[in-house]
Amino acid sequence: GDEAFSGCQQLDNVTIPNSVASIGDRAFIQTGLTSIEIPESVNSIGMNAFTGSSLKSIEFKSNTPPSSLNSRCFAGVPIAGNVTVPEGTEEAYETALTAAGLHFGVDEWTINATDPVAQYKKSGDRDWTEVGSLPPSQRLAPALARFNW
């Protein structure tokens, strides 16, 4: 909700649960927040949500930017940082986030795509076989099976 973590200087990173649909106005204003993971369920980020935070890393999980980004939701964040988005969505996110107060370019914010293989490995599957070590004929089917496709 609005001002949910306002002023919490000890707060440095947050993974928002999938049940959250909106990040309220000033939710993380004046916090020690340096990184945040925003799930697919978030479709709205309010005014000054991150103003005065120490935000340097943002990871969006959705294939589309939130439908409602206040034009000041990222106002007052550090000058440089990194945004990670699903592969193929970089342009849409850069456009939406620029309108929301982030500035992309040299010595400013950068945007990168997640590597789907690295993301899957990070999920903790202990039986994962490095895709690159498999013969070409065996690479696609096992990978798709693991994703239940």
Short mmCIF file of N, CA and C in Angstrom, two decimals:
data_model
loop_
_atom_site.label_atom_id
_atom_site.label_comp_id
_atom_site.label_asym_id
_atom_site.label_seq_id
_atom_site.Cartn_x
_atom_site.Cartn_y
_atom_site.Cartn_z
N GLY A 1 0.80 -1.18 0.00
CA GLY A 1 0.00 0.00 0.00
C GLY A 1 0.85 1.27 0.00
N ASP A 2 0.23 2.38 0.07
CA ASP A 2 0.93 3.66 0.11
C ASP A 2 1.82 3.73 1.35
N GLU A 3 3.05 4.19 1.14
CA GLU A 3 4.04 4.39 2.20
C GLU A 3 4.31 3.14 3.02
N ALA A 4 4.14 1.95 2.44
CA ALA A 4 4.27 0.68 3.15
C ALA A 4 5.59 0.53 3.89
N PHE A 5 6.69 0.89 3.25
CA PHE A 5 8.02 0.73 3.87
C PHE A 5 8.73 2.07 3.99
N SER A 6 8.01 3.14 3.92
CA SER A 6 8.56 4.49 3.96
C SER A 6 9.53 4.67 5.11
N GLY A 7 10.75 5.13 4.78
CA GLY A 7 11.74 5.44 5.80
C GLY A 7 12.49 4.26 6.39
N CYS A 8 12.24 3.04 5.93
CA CYS A 8 12.94 1.86 6.46
C CYS A 8 14.35 1.80 5.89
N GLN A 9 15.29 2.43 6.55
CA GLN A 9 16.66 2.49 6.06
C GLN A 9 17.36 1.14 6.10
N GLN A 10 16.91 0.21 6.93
CA GLN A 10 17.54 -1.11 7.02
C GLN A 10 17.12 -2.02 5.85
N LEU A 11 16.07 -1.66 5.15
CA LEU A 11 15.58 -2.46 4.03
C LEU A 11 16.52 -2.29 2.86
N ASP A 12 17.14 -3.40 2.39
CA ASP A 12 18.07 -3.25 1.27
C ASP A 12 17.66 -4.02 0.02
N ASN A 13 16.93 -5.13 0.16
CA ASN A 13 16.44 -5.79 -1.05
C ASN A 13 15.08 -6.42 -0.77
N VAL A 14 14.28 -6.52 -1.82
CA VAL A 14 12.91 -7.00 -1.69
C VAL A 14 12.56 -7.87 -2.89
N THR A 15 11.92 -9.00 -2.60
CA THR A 15 11.28 -9.80 -3.63
C THR A 15 9.79 -9.73 -3.34
N ILE A 16 9.07 -9.09 -4.21
CA ILE A 16 7.63 -8.91 -4.01
C ILE A 16 6.91 -10.21 -4.38
N PRO A 17 6.00 -10.69 -3.53
CA PRO A 17 5.30 -11.94 -3.84
C PRO A 17 4.34 -11.79 -5.03
N ASN A 18 4.04 -12.91 -5.66
CA ASN A 18 3.15 -12.92 -6.83
C ASN A 18 1.74 -12.46 -6.53
N SER A 19 1.37 -12.39 -5.27
CA SER A 19 0.01 -11.97 -4.91
C SER A 19 -0.18 -10.46 -4.95
N VAL A 20 0.91 -9.70 -5.12
CA VAL A 20 0.84 -8.24 -5.12
C VAL A 20 0.55 -7.72 -6.52
N ALA A 21 -0.48 -6.88 -6.66
CA ALA A 21 -0.85 -6.31 -7.96
C ALA A 21 -0.38 -4.87 -8.12
N SER A 22 -0.12 -4.18 -7.01
CA SER A 22 0.20 -2.76 -7.09
C SER A 22 1.25 -2.38 -6.04
N ILE A 23 2.19 -1.54 -6.43
CA ILE A 23 3.14 -0.93 -5.51
C ILE A 23 2.63 0.50 -5.32
N GLY A 24 2.25 0.82 -4.09
CA GLY A 24 1.58 2.08 -3.82
C GLY A 24 2.47 3.31 -3.86
N ASP A 25 1.84 4.48 -3.81
CA ASP A 25 2.56 5.75 -3.77
C ASP A 25 3.52 5.75 -2.58
N ARG A 26 4.75 6.17 -2.82
CA ARG A 26 5.79 6.32 -1.79
C ARG A 26 6.04 5.04 -1.00
N ALA A 27 5.77 3.88 -1.59
CA ALA A 27 5.91 2.60 -0.89
C ALA A 27 7.32 2.37 -0.35
N PHE A 28 8.33 2.78 -1.10
CA PHE A 28 9.72 2.56 -0.70
C PHE A 28 10.49 3.88 -0.60
N ILE A 29 9.79 4.97 -0.36
CA ILE A 29 10.43 6.29 -0.30
C ILE A 29 11.40 6.35 0.88
N GLN A 30 12.57 6.90 0.64
CA GLN A 30 13.59 7.10 1.68
C GLN A 30 13.96 5.80 2.40
N THR A 31 14.15 4.72 1.61
CA THR A 31 14.59 3.45 2.20
C THR A 31 16.02 3.17 1.76
N GLY A 32 16.63 2.16 2.34
CA GLY A 32 17.97 1.72 1.95
C GLY A 32 17.91 0.72 0.81
N LEU A 33 16.75 0.59 0.19
CA LEU A 33 16.54 -0.41 -0.86
C LEU A 33 17.55 -0.25 -2.00
N THR A 34 18.29 -1.34 -2.29
CA THR A 34 19.24 -1.32 -3.40
C THR A 34 18.80 -2.22 -4.55
N SER A 35 17.99 -3.26 -4.25
CA SER A 35 17.52 -4.13 -5.33
C SER A 35 16.10 -4.60 -5.05
N ILE A 36 15.37 -4.81 -6.14
CA ILE A 36 13.99 -5.26 -6.03
C ILE A 36 13.65 -6.17 -7.20
N GLU A 37 12.87 -7.21 -6.92
CA GLU A 37 12.38 -8.12 -7.93
C GLU A 37 10.87 -7.93 -8.00
N ILE A 38 10.38 -7.58 -9.19
CA ILE A 38 8.96 -7.26 -9.37
C ILE A 38 8.31 -8.37 -10.20
N PRO A 39 7.33 -9.09 -9.62
CA PRO A 39 6.72 -10.23 -10.31
C PRO A 39 5.76 -9.82 -11.42
N GLU A 40 5.32 -10.83 -12.17
CA GLU A 40 4.37 -10.61 -13.26
C GLU A 40 3.06 -10.01 -12.78
N SER A 41 2.69 -10.27 -11.55
CA SER A 41 1.39 -9.82 -11.03
C SER A 41 1.30 -8.31 -10.85
N VAL A 42 2.42 -7.61 -10.72
CA VAL A 42 2.38 -6.16 -10.49
C VAL A 42 2.03 -5.44 -11.79
N ASN A 43 0.89 -4.73 -11.77
CA ASN A 43 0.47 -4.00 -12.97
C ASN A 43 0.43 -2.49 -12.75
N SER A 44 0.84 -2.05 -11.54
CA SER A 44 0.78 -0.63 -11.24
C SER A 44 1.89 -0.26 -10.24
N ILE A 45 2.58 0.85 -10.53
CA ILE A 45 3.58 1.39 -9.61
C ILE A 45 3.25 2.87 -9.42
N GLY A 46 3.04 3.25 -8.16
CA GLY A 46 2.56 4.58 -7.84
C GLY A 46 3.61 5.68 -7.81
N MET A 47 3.12 6.90 -7.56
CA MET A 47 3.94 8.10 -7.55
C MET A 47 5.02 8.02 -6.46
N ASN A 48 6.24 8.38 -6.84
CA ASN A 48 7.37 8.44 -5.92
C ASN A 48 7.59 7.13 -5.16
N ALA A 49 7.23 6.02 -5.77
CA ALA A 49 7.35 4.72 -5.11
C ALA A 49 8.76 4.45 -4.61
N PHE A 50 9.78 4.92 -5.34
CA PHE A 50 11.17 4.61 -4.97
C PHE A 50 12.00 5.87 -4.71
N THR A 51 11.39 7.02 -4.60
CA THR A 51 12.11 8.28 -4.39
C THR A 51 12.98 8.21 -3.14
N GLY A 52 14.22 8.63 -3.29
CA GLY A 52 15.13 8.69 -2.15
C GLY A 52 15.68 7.35 -1.72
N SER A 53 15.38 6.29 -2.48
CA SER A 53 15.96 4.98 -2.15
C SER A 53 17.35 4.90 -2.77
N SER A 54 18.05 3.84 -2.46
CA SER A 54 19.39 3.62 -3.01
C SER A 54 19.35 2.61 -4.15
N LEU A 55 18.22 2.50 -4.81
CA LEU A 55 17.96 1.48 -5.82
C LEU A 55 19.02 1.47 -6.92
N LYS A 56 19.60 0.29 -7.15
CA LYS A 56 20.61 0.10 -8.19
C LYS A 56 20.27 -1.06 -9.11
N SER A 57 19.33 -1.92 -8.69
CA SER A 57 19.01 -3.10 -9.47
C SER A 57 17.51 -3.39 -9.39
N ILE A 58 16.89 -3.50 -10.58
CA ILE A 58 15.46 -3.80 -10.68
C ILE A 58 15.31 -4.99 -11.62
N GLU A 59 14.57 -6.00 -11.19
CA GLU A 59 14.30 -7.12 -12.08
C GLU A 59 12.80 -7.26 -12.24
N PHE A 60 12.34 -7.15 -13.49
CA PHE A 60 10.93 -7.34 -13.82
C PHE A 60 10.77 -8.74 -14.37
N LYS A 61 9.74 -9.46 -13.91
CA LYS A 61 9.49 -10.83 -14.36
C LYS A 61 8.47 -10.92 -15.50
N SER A 62 7.66 -9.88 -15.69
CA SER A 62 6.59 -9.92 -16.68
C SER A 62 7.10 -9.67 -18.10
N ASN A 63 6.43 -10.26 -19.07
CA ASN A 63 6.78 -10.05 -20.48
C ASN A 63 6.30 -8.69 -21.00
N THR A 64 5.55 -7.97 -20.19
CA THR A 64 5.13 -6.61 -20.55
C THR A 64 5.32 -5.71 -19.33
N PRO A 65 5.68 -4.46 -19.57
CA PRO A 65 5.81 -3.53 -18.44
C PRO A 65 4.47 -3.36 -17.73
N PRO A 66 4.49 -2.99 -16.44
CA PRO A 66 3.22 -2.72 -15.76
C PRO A 66 2.40 -1.72 -16.56
N SER A 67 1.08 -1.93 -16.61
CA SER A 67 0.22 -1.08 -17.44
C SER A 67 0.09 0.34 -16.89
N SER A 68 0.33 0.51 -15.59
CA SER A 68 0.22 1.83 -15.00
C SER A 68 1.50 2.16 -14.23
N LEU A 69 2.33 2.97 -14.86
CA LEU A 69 3.56 3.45 -14.21
C LEU A 69 3.43 4.95 -14.04
N ASN A 70 3.40 5.43 -12.80
CA ASN A 70 3.34 6.86 -12.58
C ASN A 70 4.59 7.50 -13.15
N SER A 71 4.45 8.66 -13.75
CA SER A 71 5.59 9.32 -14.40
C SER A 71 6.69 9.70 -13.42
N ARG A 72 6.40 9.61 -12.13
CA ARG A 72 7.41 9.94 -11.12
C ARG A 72 7.75 8.73 -10.23
N CYS A 73 7.38 7.53 -10.63
CA CYS A 73 7.60 6.39 -9.74
C CYS A 73 9.08 6.12 -9.49
N PHE A 74 9.95 6.48 -10.43
CA PHE A 74 11.39 6.28 -10.24
C PHE A 74 12.14 7.60 -10.09
N ALA A 75 11.42 8.68 -9.84
CA ALA A 75 12.07 9.98 -9.64
C ALA A 75 12.95 9.93 -8.39
N GLY A 76 14.12 10.50 -8.49
CA GLY A 76 14.98 10.59 -7.32
C GLY A 76 15.73 9.33 -6.96
N VAL A 77 15.80 8.35 -7.87
CA VAL A 77 16.64 7.18 -7.61
C VAL A 77 18.06 7.50 -8.09
N PRO A 78 19.05 6.70 -7.69
CA PRO A 78 20.41 6.97 -8.14
C PRO A 78 20.50 7.10 -9.66
N ILE A 79 21.54 7.81 -10.09
CA ILE A 79 21.71 8.11 -11.50
C ILE A 79 21.98 6.88 -12.35
N ALA A 80 22.59 5.83 -11.79
CA ALA A 80 22.94 4.66 -12.58
C ALA A 80 22.52 3.38 -11.86
N GLY A 81 22.15 2.38 -12.66
CA GLY A 81 21.76 1.09 -12.13
C GLY A 81 21.46 0.15 -13.28
N ASN A 82 20.91 -1.02 -12.96
CA ASN A 82 20.64 -2.03 -13.97
C ASN A 82 19.20 -2.53 -13.85
N VAL A 83 18.54 -2.64 -15.00
CA VAL A 83 17.20 -3.22 -15.08
C VAL A 83 17.32 -4.52 -15.85
N THR A 84 16.77 -5.60 -15.29
CA THR A 84 16.76 -6.89 -15.96
C THR A 84 15.32 -7.23 -16.30
N VAL A 85 15.09 -7.61 -17.56
CA VAL A 85 13.74 -7.91 -18.05
C VAL A 85 13.79 -9.19 -18.87
N PRO A 86 12.64 -9.83 -19.10
CA PRO A 86 12.64 -11.03 -19.94
C PRO A 86 13.18 -10.73 -21.35
N GLU A 87 13.83 -11.72 -21.90
CA GLU A 87 14.42 -11.59 -23.23
C GLU A 87 13.37 -11.17 -24.26
N GLY A 88 13.71 -10.20 -25.09
CA GLY A 88 12.83 -9.72 -26.15
C GLY A 88 11.92 -8.57 -25.73
N THR A 89 11.99 -8.15 -24.47
CA THR A 89 11.12 -7.08 -23.98
C THR A 89 11.87 -5.79 -23.67
N GLU A 90 13.15 -5.76 -23.98
CA GLU A 90 13.99 -4.63 -23.60
C GLU A 90 13.47 -3.29 -24.11
N GLU A 91 13.08 -3.23 -25.36
CA GLU A 91 12.63 -1.96 -25.95
C GLU A 91 11.36 -1.45 -25.28
N ALA A 92 10.39 -2.34 -25.06
CA ALA A 92 9.13 -1.94 -24.41
C ALA A 92 9.39 -1.43 -23.00
N TYR A 93 10.24 -2.12 -22.27
CA TYR A 93 10.55 -1.68 -20.91
C TYR A 93 11.32 -0.37 -20.91
N GLU A 94 12.29 -0.23 -21.81
CA GLU A 94 13.06 1.01 -21.83
C GLU A 94 12.16 2.21 -22.10
N THR A 95 11.22 2.07 -23.02
CA THR A 95 10.28 3.14 -23.33
C THR A 95 9.42 3.47 -22.10
N ALA A 96 8.84 2.44 -21.48
CA ALA A 96 7.96 2.65 -20.33
C ALA A 96 8.72 3.23 -19.14
N LEU A 97 9.92 2.72 -18.88
CA LEU A 97 10.67 3.18 -17.71
C LEU A 97 11.28 4.56 -17.91
N THR A 98 11.59 4.93 -19.14
CA THR A 98 12.06 6.29 -19.41
C THR A 98 10.95 7.27 -19.07
N ALA A 99 9.72 6.94 -19.46
CA ALA A 99 8.57 7.79 -19.15
C ALA A 99 8.30 7.84 -17.64
N ALA A 100 8.82 6.84 -16.90
CA ALA A 100 8.61 6.78 -15.45
C ALA A 100 9.78 7.34 -14.65
N GLY A 101 10.74 7.97 -15.35
CA GLY A 101 11.79 8.67 -14.62
C GLY A 101 13.18 8.08 -14.65
N LEU A 102 13.38 6.91 -15.28
CA LEU A 102 14.73 6.37 -15.39
C LEU A 102 15.37 6.89 -16.66
N HIS A 103 16.67 7.09 -16.64
CA HIS A 103 17.40 7.58 -17.80
C HIS A 103 18.41 6.53 -18.23
N PHE A 104 18.30 6.11 -19.49
CA PHE A 104 19.17 5.05 -20.01
C PHE A 104 20.25 5.65 -20.88
N GLY A 105 21.45 5.10 -20.78
CA GLY A 105 22.56 5.56 -21.61
C GLY A 105 23.89 5.34 -20.90
N VAL A 106 24.95 5.88 -21.48
CA VAL A 106 26.28 5.75 -20.91
C VAL A 106 26.28 6.42 -19.52
N ASP A 107 26.84 5.73 -18.54
CA ASP A 107 26.90 6.21 -17.16
C ASP A 107 25.53 6.47 -16.55
N GLU A 108 24.50 5.83 -17.09
CA GLU A 108 23.16 5.94 -16.54
C GLU A 108 22.62 4.53 -16.35
N TRP A 109 21.33 4.35 -16.36
CA TRP A 109 20.73 3.03 -16.21
C TRP A 109 20.95 2.20 -17.47
N THR A 110 21.13 0.90 -17.29
CA THR A 110 21.25 -0.04 -18.41
C THR A 110 20.11 -1.04 -18.32
N ILE A 111 19.79 -1.64 -19.45
CA ILE A 111 18.73 -2.64 -19.47
C ILE A 111 19.29 -3.91 -20.11
N ASN A 112 19.03 -5.05 -19.48
CA ASN A 112 19.54 -6.33 -19.95
C ASN A 112 18.44 -7.37 -19.93
N ALA A 113 18.55 -8.34 -20.82
CA ALA A 113 17.58 -9.43 -20.85
C ALA A 113 18.07 -10.57 -19.96
N THR A 114 17.13 -11.26 -19.35
CA THR A 114 17.48 -12.45 -18.58
C THR A 114 17.85 -13.56 -19.54
N ASP A 115 18.76 -14.38 -19.13
CA ASP A 115 19.13 -15.57 -19.89
C ASP A 115 18.22 -16.69 -19.38
N PRO A 116 17.32 -17.22 -20.22
CA PRO A 116 16.36 -18.21 -19.73
C PRO A 116 17.02 -19.44 -19.12
N VAL A 117 18.16 -19.87 -19.66
CA VAL A 117 18.85 -21.04 -19.11
C VAL A 117 19.40 -20.71 -17.73
N ALA A 118 20.01 -19.55 -17.60
CA ALA A 118 20.55 -19.15 -16.29
C ALA A 118 19.43 -19.00 -15.27
N GLN A 119 18.29 -18.43 -15.68
CA GLN A 119 17.17 -18.27 -14.77
C GLN A 119 16.68 -19.64 -14.29
N TYR A 120 16.61 -20.60 -15.20
CA TYR A 120 16.14 -21.93 -14.81
C TYR A 120 17.13 -22.58 -13.85
N LYS A 121 18.41 -22.46 -14.13
CA LYS A 121 19.43 -23.03 -13.26
C LYS A 121 19.36 -22.38 -11.88
N LYS A 122 19.11 -21.09 -11.84
CA LYS A 122 19.03 -20.35 -10.58
C LYS A 122 17.83 -20.82 -9.74
N SER A 123 16.83 -21.41 -10.40
CA SER A 123 15.63 -21.84 -9.69
C SER A 123 15.89 -23.01 -8.76
N GLY A 124 17.07 -23.62 -8.83
CA GLY A 124 17.42 -24.65 -7.86
C GLY A 124 17.23 -26.07 -8.32
N ASP A 125 16.98 -26.33 -9.58
CA ASP A 125 16.82 -27.69 -10.06
C ASP A 125 18.19 -28.38 -10.00
N ARG A 126 18.33 -29.36 -9.12
CA ARG A 126 19.61 -30.06 -8.93
C ARG A 126 19.92 -31.05 -10.04
N ASP A 127 18.92 -31.43 -10.85
CA ASP A 127 19.13 -32.41 -11.92
C ASP A 127 19.45 -31.78 -13.26
N TRP A 128 19.61 -30.46 -13.27
CA TRP A 128 19.85 -29.75 -14.52
C TRP A 128 21.15 -30.21 -15.17
N THR A 129 21.11 -30.51 -16.47
CA THR A 129 22.30 -30.84 -17.24
C THR A 129 22.60 -29.64 -18.11
N GLU A 130 23.82 -29.20 -18.11
CA GLU A 130 24.21 -28.04 -18.91
C GLU A 130 23.82 -28.27 -20.36
N VAL A 131 22.96 -27.45 -20.90
CA VAL A 131 22.47 -27.61 -22.27
C VAL A 131 23.62 -27.66 -23.26
N GLY A 132 24.61 -26.81 -23.09
CA GLY A 132 25.71 -26.77 -24.04
C GLY A 132 26.52 -28.04 -24.10
N SER A 133 26.46 -28.89 -23.08
CA SER A 133 27.25 -30.12 -23.07
C SER A 133 26.53 -31.27 -23.77
N LEU A 134 25.27 -31.10 -24.11
CA LEU A 134 24.51 -32.15 -24.80
C LEU A 134 24.76 -32.10 -26.30
N PRO A 135 24.68 -33.25 -26.98
CA PRO A 135 24.75 -33.22 -28.44
C PRO A 135 23.56 -32.42 -28.98
N PRO A 136 23.72 -31.77 -30.14
CA PRO A 136 22.64 -30.92 -30.68
C PRO A 136 21.28 -31.61 -30.73
N SER A 137 21.25 -32.90 -31.06
CA SER A 137 19.97 -33.60 -31.19
C SER A 137 19.25 -33.76 -29.85
N GLN A 138 19.96 -33.56 -28.73
CA GLN A 138 19.35 -33.76 -27.41
C GLN A 138 19.13 -32.46 -26.64
N ARG A 139 19.43 -31.34 -27.23
CA ARG A 139 19.36 -30.08 -26.48
C ARG A 139 17.95 -29.58 -26.26
N LEU A 140 17.12 -29.55 -27.28
CA LEU A 140 15.83 -28.89 -27.18
C LEU A 140 14.79 -29.70 -26.39
N ALA A 141 14.61 -30.97 -26.73
CA ALA A 141 13.55 -31.76 -26.10
C ALA A 141 13.69 -31.84 -24.58
N PRO A 142 14.86 -32.18 -24.03
CA PRO A 142 14.96 -32.22 -22.56
C PRO A 142 14.73 -30.86 -21.91
N ALA A 143 15.20 -29.81 -22.55
CA ALA A 143 15.01 -28.47 -21.97
C ALA A 143 13.52 -28.12 -21.93
N LEU A 144 12.80 -28.41 -23.01
CA LEU A 144 11.37 -28.11 -23.05
C LEU A 144 10.60 -28.99 -22.06
N ALA A 145 11.01 -30.24 -21.92
CA ALA A 145 10.35 -31.13 -20.98
C ALA A 145 10.48 -30.60 -19.55
N ARG A 146 11.64 -30.05 -19.23
CA ARG A 146 11.84 -29.53 -17.88
C ARG A 146 10.98 -28.31 -17.61
N PHE A 147 10.60 -27.59 -18.67
CA PHE A 147 9.73 -26.43 -18.50
C PHE A 147 8.26 -26.81 -18.66
N ASN A 148 8.00 -28.11 -18.77
CA ASN A 148 6.63 -28.65 -18.95
C ASN A 148 5.96 -28.11 -20.20
N TRP A 149 6.69 -28.00 -21.29
CA TRP A 149 6.11 -27.53 -22.56
C TRP A 149 5.70 -28.68 -23.40
#
